[in-house]
XYZ file of C-alpha atoms in Angstrom:
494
model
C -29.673 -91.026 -47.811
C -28.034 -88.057 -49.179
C -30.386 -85.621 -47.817
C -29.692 -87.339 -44.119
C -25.654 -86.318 -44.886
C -24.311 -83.462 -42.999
C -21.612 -81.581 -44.146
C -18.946 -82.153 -41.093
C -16.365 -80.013 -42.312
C -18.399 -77.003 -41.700
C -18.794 -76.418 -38.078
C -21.923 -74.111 -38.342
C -23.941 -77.063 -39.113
C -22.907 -79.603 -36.823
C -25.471 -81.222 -34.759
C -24.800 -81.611 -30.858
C -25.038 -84.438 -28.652
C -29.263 -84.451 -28.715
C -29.049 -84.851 -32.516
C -30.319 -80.827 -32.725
C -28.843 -78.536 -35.080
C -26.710 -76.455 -33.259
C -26.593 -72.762 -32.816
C -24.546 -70.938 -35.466
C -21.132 -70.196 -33.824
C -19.875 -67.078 -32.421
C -23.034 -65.393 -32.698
C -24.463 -65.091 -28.986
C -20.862 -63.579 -28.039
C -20.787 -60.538 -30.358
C -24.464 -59.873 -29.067
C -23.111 -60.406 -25.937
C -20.550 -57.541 -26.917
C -22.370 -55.077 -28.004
C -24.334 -55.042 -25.112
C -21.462 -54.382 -23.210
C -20.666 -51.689 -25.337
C -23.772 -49.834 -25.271
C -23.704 -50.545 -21.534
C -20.414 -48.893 -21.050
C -21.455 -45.842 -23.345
C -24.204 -44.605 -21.091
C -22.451 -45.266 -17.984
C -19.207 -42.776 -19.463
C -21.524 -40.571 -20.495
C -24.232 -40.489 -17.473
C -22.018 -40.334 -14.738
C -20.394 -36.894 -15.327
C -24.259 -35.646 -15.693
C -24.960 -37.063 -12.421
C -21.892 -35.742 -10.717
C -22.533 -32.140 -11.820
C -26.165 -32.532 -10.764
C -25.061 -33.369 -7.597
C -22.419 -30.302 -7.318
C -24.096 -27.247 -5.854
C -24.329 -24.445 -7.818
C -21.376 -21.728 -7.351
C -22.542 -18.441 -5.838
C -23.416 -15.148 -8.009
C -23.578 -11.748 -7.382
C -23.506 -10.238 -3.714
C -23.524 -13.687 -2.379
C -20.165 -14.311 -4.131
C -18.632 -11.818 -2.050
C -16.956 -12.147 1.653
C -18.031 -8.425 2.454
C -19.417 -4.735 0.997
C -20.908 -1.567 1.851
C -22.786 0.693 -0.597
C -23.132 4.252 0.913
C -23.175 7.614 -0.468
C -21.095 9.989 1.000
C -22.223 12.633 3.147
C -25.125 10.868 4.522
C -25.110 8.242 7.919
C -26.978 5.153 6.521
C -26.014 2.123 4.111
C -28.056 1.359 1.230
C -26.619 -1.808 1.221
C -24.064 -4.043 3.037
C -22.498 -7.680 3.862
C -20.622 -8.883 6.955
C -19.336 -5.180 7.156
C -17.218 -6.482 10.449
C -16.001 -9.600 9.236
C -11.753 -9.225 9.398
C -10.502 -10.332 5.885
C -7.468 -8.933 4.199
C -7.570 -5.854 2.456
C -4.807 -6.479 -0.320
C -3.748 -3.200 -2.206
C -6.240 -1.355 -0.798
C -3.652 -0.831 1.970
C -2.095 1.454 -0.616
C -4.772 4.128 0.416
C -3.578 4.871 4.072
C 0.079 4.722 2.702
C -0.678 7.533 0.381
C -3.023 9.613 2.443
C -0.324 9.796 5.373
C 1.976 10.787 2.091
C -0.135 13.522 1.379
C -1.041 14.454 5.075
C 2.790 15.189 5.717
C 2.801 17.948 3.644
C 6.213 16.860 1.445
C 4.664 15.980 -1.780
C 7.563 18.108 -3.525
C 10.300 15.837 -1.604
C 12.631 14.290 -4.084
C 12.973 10.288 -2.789
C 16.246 8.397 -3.120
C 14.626 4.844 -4.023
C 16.145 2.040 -1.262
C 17.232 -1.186 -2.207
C 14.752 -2.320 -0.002
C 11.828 -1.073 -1.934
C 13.343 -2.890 -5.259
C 13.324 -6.365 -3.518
C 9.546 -6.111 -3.234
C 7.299 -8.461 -5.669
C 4.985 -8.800 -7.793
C 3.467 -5.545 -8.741
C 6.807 -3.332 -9.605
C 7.147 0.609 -11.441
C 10.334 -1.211 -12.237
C 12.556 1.215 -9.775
C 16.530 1.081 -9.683
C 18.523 1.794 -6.119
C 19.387 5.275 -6.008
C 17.046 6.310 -8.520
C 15.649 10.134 -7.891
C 11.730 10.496 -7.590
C 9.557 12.931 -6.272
C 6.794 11.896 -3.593
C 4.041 12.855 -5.800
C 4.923 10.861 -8.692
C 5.348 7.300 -5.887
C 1.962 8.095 -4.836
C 0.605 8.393 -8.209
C 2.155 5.086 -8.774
C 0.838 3.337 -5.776
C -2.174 4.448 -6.333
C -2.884 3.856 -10.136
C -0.929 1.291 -10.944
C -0.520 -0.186 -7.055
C 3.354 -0.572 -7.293
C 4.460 -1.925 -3.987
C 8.155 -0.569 -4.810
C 6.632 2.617 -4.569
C 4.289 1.932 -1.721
C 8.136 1.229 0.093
C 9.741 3.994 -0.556
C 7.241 5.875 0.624
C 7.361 4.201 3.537
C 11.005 4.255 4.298
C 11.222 8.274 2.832
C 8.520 9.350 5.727
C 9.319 7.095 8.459
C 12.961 6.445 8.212
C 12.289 2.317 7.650
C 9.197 0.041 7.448
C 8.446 -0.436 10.735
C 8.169 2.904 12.096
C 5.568 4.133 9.051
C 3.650 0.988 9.742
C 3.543 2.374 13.658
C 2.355 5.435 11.973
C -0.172 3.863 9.865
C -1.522 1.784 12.748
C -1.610 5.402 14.756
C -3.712 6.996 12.125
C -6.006 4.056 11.588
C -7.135 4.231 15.593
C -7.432 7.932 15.166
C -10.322 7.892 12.546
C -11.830 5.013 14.848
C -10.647 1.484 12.969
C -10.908 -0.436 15.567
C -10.810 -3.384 13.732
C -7.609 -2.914 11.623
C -3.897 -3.662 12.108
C -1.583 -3.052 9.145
C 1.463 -5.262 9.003
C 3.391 -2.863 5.578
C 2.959 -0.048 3.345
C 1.736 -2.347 0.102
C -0.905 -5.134 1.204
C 1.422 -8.146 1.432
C -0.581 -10.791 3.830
C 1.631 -14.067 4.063
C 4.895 -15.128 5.732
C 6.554 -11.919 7.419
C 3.948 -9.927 6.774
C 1.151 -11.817 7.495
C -2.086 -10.586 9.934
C -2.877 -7.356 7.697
C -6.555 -7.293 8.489
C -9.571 -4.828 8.499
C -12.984 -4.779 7.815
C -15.540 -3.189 4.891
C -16.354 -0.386 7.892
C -12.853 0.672 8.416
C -12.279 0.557 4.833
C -15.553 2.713 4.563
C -13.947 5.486 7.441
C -10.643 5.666 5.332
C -11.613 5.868 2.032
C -14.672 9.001 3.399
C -11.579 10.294 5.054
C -9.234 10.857 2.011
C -11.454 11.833 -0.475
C -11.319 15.063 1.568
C -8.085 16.063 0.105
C -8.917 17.430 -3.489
C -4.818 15.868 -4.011
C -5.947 12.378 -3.407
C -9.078 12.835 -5.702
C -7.568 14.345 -8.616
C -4.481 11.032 -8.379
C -7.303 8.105 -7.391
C -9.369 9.594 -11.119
C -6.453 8.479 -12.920
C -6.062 6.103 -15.452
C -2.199 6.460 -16.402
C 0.890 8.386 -14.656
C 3.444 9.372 -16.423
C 6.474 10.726 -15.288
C 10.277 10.818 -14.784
C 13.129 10.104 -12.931
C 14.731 13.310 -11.824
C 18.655 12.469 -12.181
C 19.119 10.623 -15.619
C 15.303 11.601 -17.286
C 14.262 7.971 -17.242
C 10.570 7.976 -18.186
C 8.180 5.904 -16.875
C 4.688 5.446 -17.625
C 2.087 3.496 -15.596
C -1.533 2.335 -16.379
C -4.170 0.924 -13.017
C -5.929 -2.289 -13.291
C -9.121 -1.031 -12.687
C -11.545 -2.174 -15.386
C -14.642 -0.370 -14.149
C -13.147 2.754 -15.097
C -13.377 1.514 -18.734
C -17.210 -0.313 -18.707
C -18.986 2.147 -16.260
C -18.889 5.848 -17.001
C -19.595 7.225 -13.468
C -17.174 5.913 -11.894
C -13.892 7.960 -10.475
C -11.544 6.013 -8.748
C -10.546 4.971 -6.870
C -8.325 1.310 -5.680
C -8.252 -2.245 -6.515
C -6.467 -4.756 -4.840
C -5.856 -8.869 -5.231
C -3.720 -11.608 -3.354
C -4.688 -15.116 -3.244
C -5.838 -14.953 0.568
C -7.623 -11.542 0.025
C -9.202 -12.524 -2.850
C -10.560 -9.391 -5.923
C -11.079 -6.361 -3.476
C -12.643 -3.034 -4.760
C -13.074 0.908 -3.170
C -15.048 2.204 -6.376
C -16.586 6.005 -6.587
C -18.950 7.212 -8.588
C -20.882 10.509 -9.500
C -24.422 11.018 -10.956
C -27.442 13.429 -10.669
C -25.644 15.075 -7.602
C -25.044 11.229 -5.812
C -21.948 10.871 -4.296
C -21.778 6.942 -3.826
C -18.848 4.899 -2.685
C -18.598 0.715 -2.593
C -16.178 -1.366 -0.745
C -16.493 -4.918 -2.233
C -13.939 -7.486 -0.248
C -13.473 -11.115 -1.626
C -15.362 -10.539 -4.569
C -15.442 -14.653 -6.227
C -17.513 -12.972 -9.336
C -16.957 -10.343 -11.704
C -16.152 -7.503 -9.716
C -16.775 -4.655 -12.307
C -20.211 -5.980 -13.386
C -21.081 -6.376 -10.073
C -19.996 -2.946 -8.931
C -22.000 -1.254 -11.663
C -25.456 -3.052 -10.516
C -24.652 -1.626 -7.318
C -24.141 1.677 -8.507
C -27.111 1.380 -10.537
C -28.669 0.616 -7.573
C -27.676 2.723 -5.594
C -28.383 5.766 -7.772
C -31.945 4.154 -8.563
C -32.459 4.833 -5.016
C -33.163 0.922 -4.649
C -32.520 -0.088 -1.247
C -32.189 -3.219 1.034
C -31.050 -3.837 4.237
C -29.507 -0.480 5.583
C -27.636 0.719 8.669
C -27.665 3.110 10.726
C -24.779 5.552 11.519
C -24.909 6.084 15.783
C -23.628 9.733 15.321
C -22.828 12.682 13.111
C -19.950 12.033 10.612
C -17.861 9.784 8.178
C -15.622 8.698 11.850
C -18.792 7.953 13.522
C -19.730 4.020 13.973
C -21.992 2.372 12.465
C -25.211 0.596 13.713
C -26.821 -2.070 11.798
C -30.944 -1.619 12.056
C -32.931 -4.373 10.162
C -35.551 -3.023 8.549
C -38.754 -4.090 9.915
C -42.486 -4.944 8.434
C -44.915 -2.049 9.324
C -46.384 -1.861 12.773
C -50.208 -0.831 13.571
C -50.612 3.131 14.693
C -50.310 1.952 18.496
C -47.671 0.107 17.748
C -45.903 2.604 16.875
C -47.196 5.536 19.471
C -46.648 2.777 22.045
C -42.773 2.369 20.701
C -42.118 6.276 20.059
C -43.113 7.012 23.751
C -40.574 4.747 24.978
C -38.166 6.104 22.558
C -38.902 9.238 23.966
C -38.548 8.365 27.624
C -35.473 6.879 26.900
C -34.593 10.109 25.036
C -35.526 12.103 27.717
C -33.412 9.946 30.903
C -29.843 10.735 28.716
C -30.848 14.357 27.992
C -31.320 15.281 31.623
C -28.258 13.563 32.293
C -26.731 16.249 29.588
C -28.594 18.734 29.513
C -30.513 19.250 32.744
C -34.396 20.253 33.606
C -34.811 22.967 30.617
C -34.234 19.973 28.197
C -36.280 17.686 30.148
C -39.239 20.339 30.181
C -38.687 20.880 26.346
C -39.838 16.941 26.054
C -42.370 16.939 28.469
C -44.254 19.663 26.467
C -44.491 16.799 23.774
C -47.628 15.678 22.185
C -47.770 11.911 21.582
C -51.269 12.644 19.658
C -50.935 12.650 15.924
C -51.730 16.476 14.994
C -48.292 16.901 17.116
C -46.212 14.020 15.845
C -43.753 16.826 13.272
C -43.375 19.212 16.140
C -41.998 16.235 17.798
C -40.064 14.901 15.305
C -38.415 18.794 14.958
C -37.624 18.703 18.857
C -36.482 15.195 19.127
C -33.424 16.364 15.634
C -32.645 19.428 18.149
C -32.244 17.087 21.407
C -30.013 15.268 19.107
C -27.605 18.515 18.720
C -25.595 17.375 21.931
C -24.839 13.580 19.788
C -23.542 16.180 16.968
C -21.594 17.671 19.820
C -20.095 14.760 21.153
C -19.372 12.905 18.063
C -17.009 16.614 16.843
C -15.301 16.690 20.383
C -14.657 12.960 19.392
C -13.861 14.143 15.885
C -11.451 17.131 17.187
C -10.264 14.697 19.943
C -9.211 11.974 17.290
C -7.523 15.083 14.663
C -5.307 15.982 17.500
C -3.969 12.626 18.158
C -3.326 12.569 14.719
C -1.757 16.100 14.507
C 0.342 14.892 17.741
C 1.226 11.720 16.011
C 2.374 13.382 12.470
C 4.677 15.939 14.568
C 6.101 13.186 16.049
C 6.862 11.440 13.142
C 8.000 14.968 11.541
C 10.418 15.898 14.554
C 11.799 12.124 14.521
C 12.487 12.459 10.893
C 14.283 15.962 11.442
C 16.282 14.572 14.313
C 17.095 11.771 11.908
C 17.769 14.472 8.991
C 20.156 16.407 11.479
C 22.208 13.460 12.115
C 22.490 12.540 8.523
C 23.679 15.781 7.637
C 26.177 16.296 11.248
C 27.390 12.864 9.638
C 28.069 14.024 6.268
C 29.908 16.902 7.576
C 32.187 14.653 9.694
C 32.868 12.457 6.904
C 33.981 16.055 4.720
C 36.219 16.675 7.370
C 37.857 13.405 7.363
C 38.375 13.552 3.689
C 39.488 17.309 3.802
C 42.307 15.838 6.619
C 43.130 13.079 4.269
C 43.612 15.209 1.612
C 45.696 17.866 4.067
C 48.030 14.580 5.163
C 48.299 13.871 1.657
C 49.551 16.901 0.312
C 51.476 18.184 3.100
C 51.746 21.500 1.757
C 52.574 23.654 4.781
C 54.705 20.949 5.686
C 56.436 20.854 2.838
C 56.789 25.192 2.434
C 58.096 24.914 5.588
C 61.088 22.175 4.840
C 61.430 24.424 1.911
C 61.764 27.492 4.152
C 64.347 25.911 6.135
C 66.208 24.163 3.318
C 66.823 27.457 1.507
C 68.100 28.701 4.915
C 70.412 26.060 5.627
C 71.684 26.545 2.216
C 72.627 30.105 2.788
C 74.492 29.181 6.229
C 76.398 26.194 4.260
C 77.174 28.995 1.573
C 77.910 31.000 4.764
C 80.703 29.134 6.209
C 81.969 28.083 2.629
C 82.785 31.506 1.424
C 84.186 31.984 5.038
C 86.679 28.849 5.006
C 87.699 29.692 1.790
C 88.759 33.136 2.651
C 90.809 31.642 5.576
C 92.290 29.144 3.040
C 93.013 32.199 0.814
C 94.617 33.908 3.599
C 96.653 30.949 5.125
C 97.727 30.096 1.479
C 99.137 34.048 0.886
C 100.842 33.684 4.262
C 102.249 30.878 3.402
C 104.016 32.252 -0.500
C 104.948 35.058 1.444
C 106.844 33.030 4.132
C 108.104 31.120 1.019
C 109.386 33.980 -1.006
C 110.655 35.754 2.312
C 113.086 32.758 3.404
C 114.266 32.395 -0.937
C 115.320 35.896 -0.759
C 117.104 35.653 2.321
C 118.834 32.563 0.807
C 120.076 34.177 -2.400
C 121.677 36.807 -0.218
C 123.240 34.713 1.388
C 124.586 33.156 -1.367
C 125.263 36.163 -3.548
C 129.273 37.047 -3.328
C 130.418 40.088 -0.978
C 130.514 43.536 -3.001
């Protein structure tokens, strides 16, 4: 009977309503628990894996970059380029046409008074005071190495007598060396709010940059990896360091701009030198590491490794360019049947130039292949009239230029000729002020005619007193004459 007797007071062995033992308590709900648990564990931790699967992967290298050109200088094809035409903003490397017109005009010795306007410009600052004395030289060193937009201002406002008229200027230039795809908006690179719409493309930025490495001044300053000098009035040093980092990890490299904004993106004109390779890169957008990616190009590019490459349609840095695809390799009369067209072609616009002796030199051709490098020598001395066109263009576009800069230089005399007829208007106005002030011929004479009056007064004292003298003797001796008469009279008879 006692082994029938359940222990009631402990509720894991109470039987349930079947007359079972039941289950002990509370243990299906912590299993129940820990599933949940485990459950929730891999779903935290899964999810994020999944997610990131998911996300595409972000772009490297040249694909991380809106637009470039890799080109040595000197010769008319690319070795490699990217959306060359696409309009993005340029950023700092603005900075370049500022300081080429800067060096163009011919006043690098010209000591600027900074404007307040230039000191009200932000982010990238020298750190210039209002009124501060600076030579040209030392603002284009500092726009160029250290891209100070207070200097790219003054500049501005020093050559064209205020912002808008340089940026004419600028806009000027830009058409004369062909960038038909660029419209500068100011002197620095700004791109948002008042400024906004400064645009070009890697091909413009390609024609500028060819343009001013011509002038051994702009080379020697876009080298540079600090500028140091001072302010002409008070001896106020300042010293400067650029923010280009290739200069530091590749050791070909020579210059020569960097520029960043948030629309623009990291933007790069890099130069470099090796084994007698002149090689430039213009790198816009670049959402990678710029300087590592600019040294595989150079690399590259000095390897003689080529891609896709264009063609320049003419002789010259101005010249356009041309993109040709490079194409597989065509059977032999393939390529005789394409050459004779080529030469047909060649042959309609030469005797539209040149007349029948040029259209007699290509008939003598030989399409055969024994004759195929006498042709080739012909068809580079047909091509002498491009040459000719492209330096009439050249000489065409130089002039405008020339025109344009005496423009601007006869507008800023006219403007210096007015300052200075002004200054000498406000000297005479003080001089007059100072003359009214004084009064000292004014005053002489009152002192002239003082002293004068003072002599008459003296005059006509000295005479009325001598008449008083004289009416006072006349007067004793009337006096004395009429006592003697009456003391005779009262005197007794002899």
């Amino acid at each position: 009977m006692s082994a029938h007797i359940l222990d009631t007071s402990d509720p894991r062995k109470r039987r349930d309503a079947g007359g079972e033992m039941g289950r002990p308590y509370n243990r299906f709900p912590s299993t129940l628990r820990a599933l949940f648990a485990l459950l929730a564990f891999f779903v935290y931790t899964l999810t994020p894996l999944t997610a990131s699967a998911r996300r595409a992967p972000a772009p490297e290298g040249e694909d991380a970059v809106s637009a470039f050109i890799v080109k040595e200088t000197g010769r008319p094809e690319l070795l490699r380029s990217k959306e060359i035409d696409k309009l993005l903003s340029p950023a700092s490397l603005t900075k370049i046409m500022t300081c080429m017109i800067a060096i163009e005009s011919g006043r690098m010795d010209d000591v600027v008074s900074i404007p307040l306007e230039a000191t009200q410009v932000e982010p990238t600052r020298a750190g210039f005071l209002p009124g501060e004395q600076i030579r040209l030289r030392d603002l284009v060193k500092a726009a160029m190495v250290n891209s100070s937009n207070d200097a790219a201002f003054a500049i501005a406002i020093h050559l064209g007598g205020s912002v808008e008229a340089f940026v004419s200027s600028m806009n000027v230039r830009a058409r004369a060396l062909g960038m038909g795809h660029t419209v500068f908006t100011n002197p620095a690179g700004y791109d948002r709010g008042f400024y906004a719409g400064n645009r070009t493309t890697a091909r413009d930025l390609m024609m500028l940059t060819e343009r001013a490495i011509r002038y051994p001044e702009f080379n020697a300053i876009a080298k540079l990896d600090r500028v140091v000098f001072s302010e002409l009035a008070t001896g106020k040093r300042y010293s400067l360091r650029t923010h280009n980092k290739l200069m530091d990890r590749y050791p070909y490299t020579v210059g020569i701009k960097t520029g960043y904004t948030s629309m623009a993106g990291p933007c790069l004109i890099a130069r470099a030198l090796k084994d007698g390779k002149d090689m430039l890169i213009v790198m816009l957008n670049a959402r990678t590491d710029r300087w590592s990616l600019a040294s595989t190009m150079f690399d590259r590019g000095f390897g003689a490794e080529t891609g896709r490459t264009v063609q320049v349609a003419g002789i010259g840095a101005d010249a356009p360019l041309r993109i040709a695809t490079s194409t597989p390799a065509l059977p032999a009369s393939m390529v005789l049947a394409e050459r004779t067209r080529a030469l047909e072609a060649l042959r309609r616009k030469v005797e539209s130039h040149r007349g029948q002796s040029a259209v007699a030199e290509i008939h003598g051709m030989s399409m055969n292949g024994q004759s195929e490098a006498k042709s080739s020598i012909k068809i580079k001395n047909l091509e002498q009239p491009k040459s000719a066109v492209a330096a009439k263009s050249r000489v065409k576009a130089s002039r405008t230029s020339k025109v344009a800069l005496k423009a601007a230089k006869k507008e800023s005399a006219r403007k210096r000729q007015l300052a200075k007829a002004q200054q000498r208007k406000i000297k005479s106005k003080v001089a007059l002020k100072s003359a009214k002030k004084s009064g000292s011929a004014k005053v002489a004479h009152k002192s002239r005619n003082k002293e004068r009056q003072a002599i008459r007064t003296a005059r006509k004292g000295a005479a009325k007193r001598s008449t008083a003298d004289a009416k006072s003797g006349k007067k004793r001796s009337r006096k004395e004459e009429l006592s003697l008469s009456k003391k005779s009279e009262r005197s007794p008879n002899g």
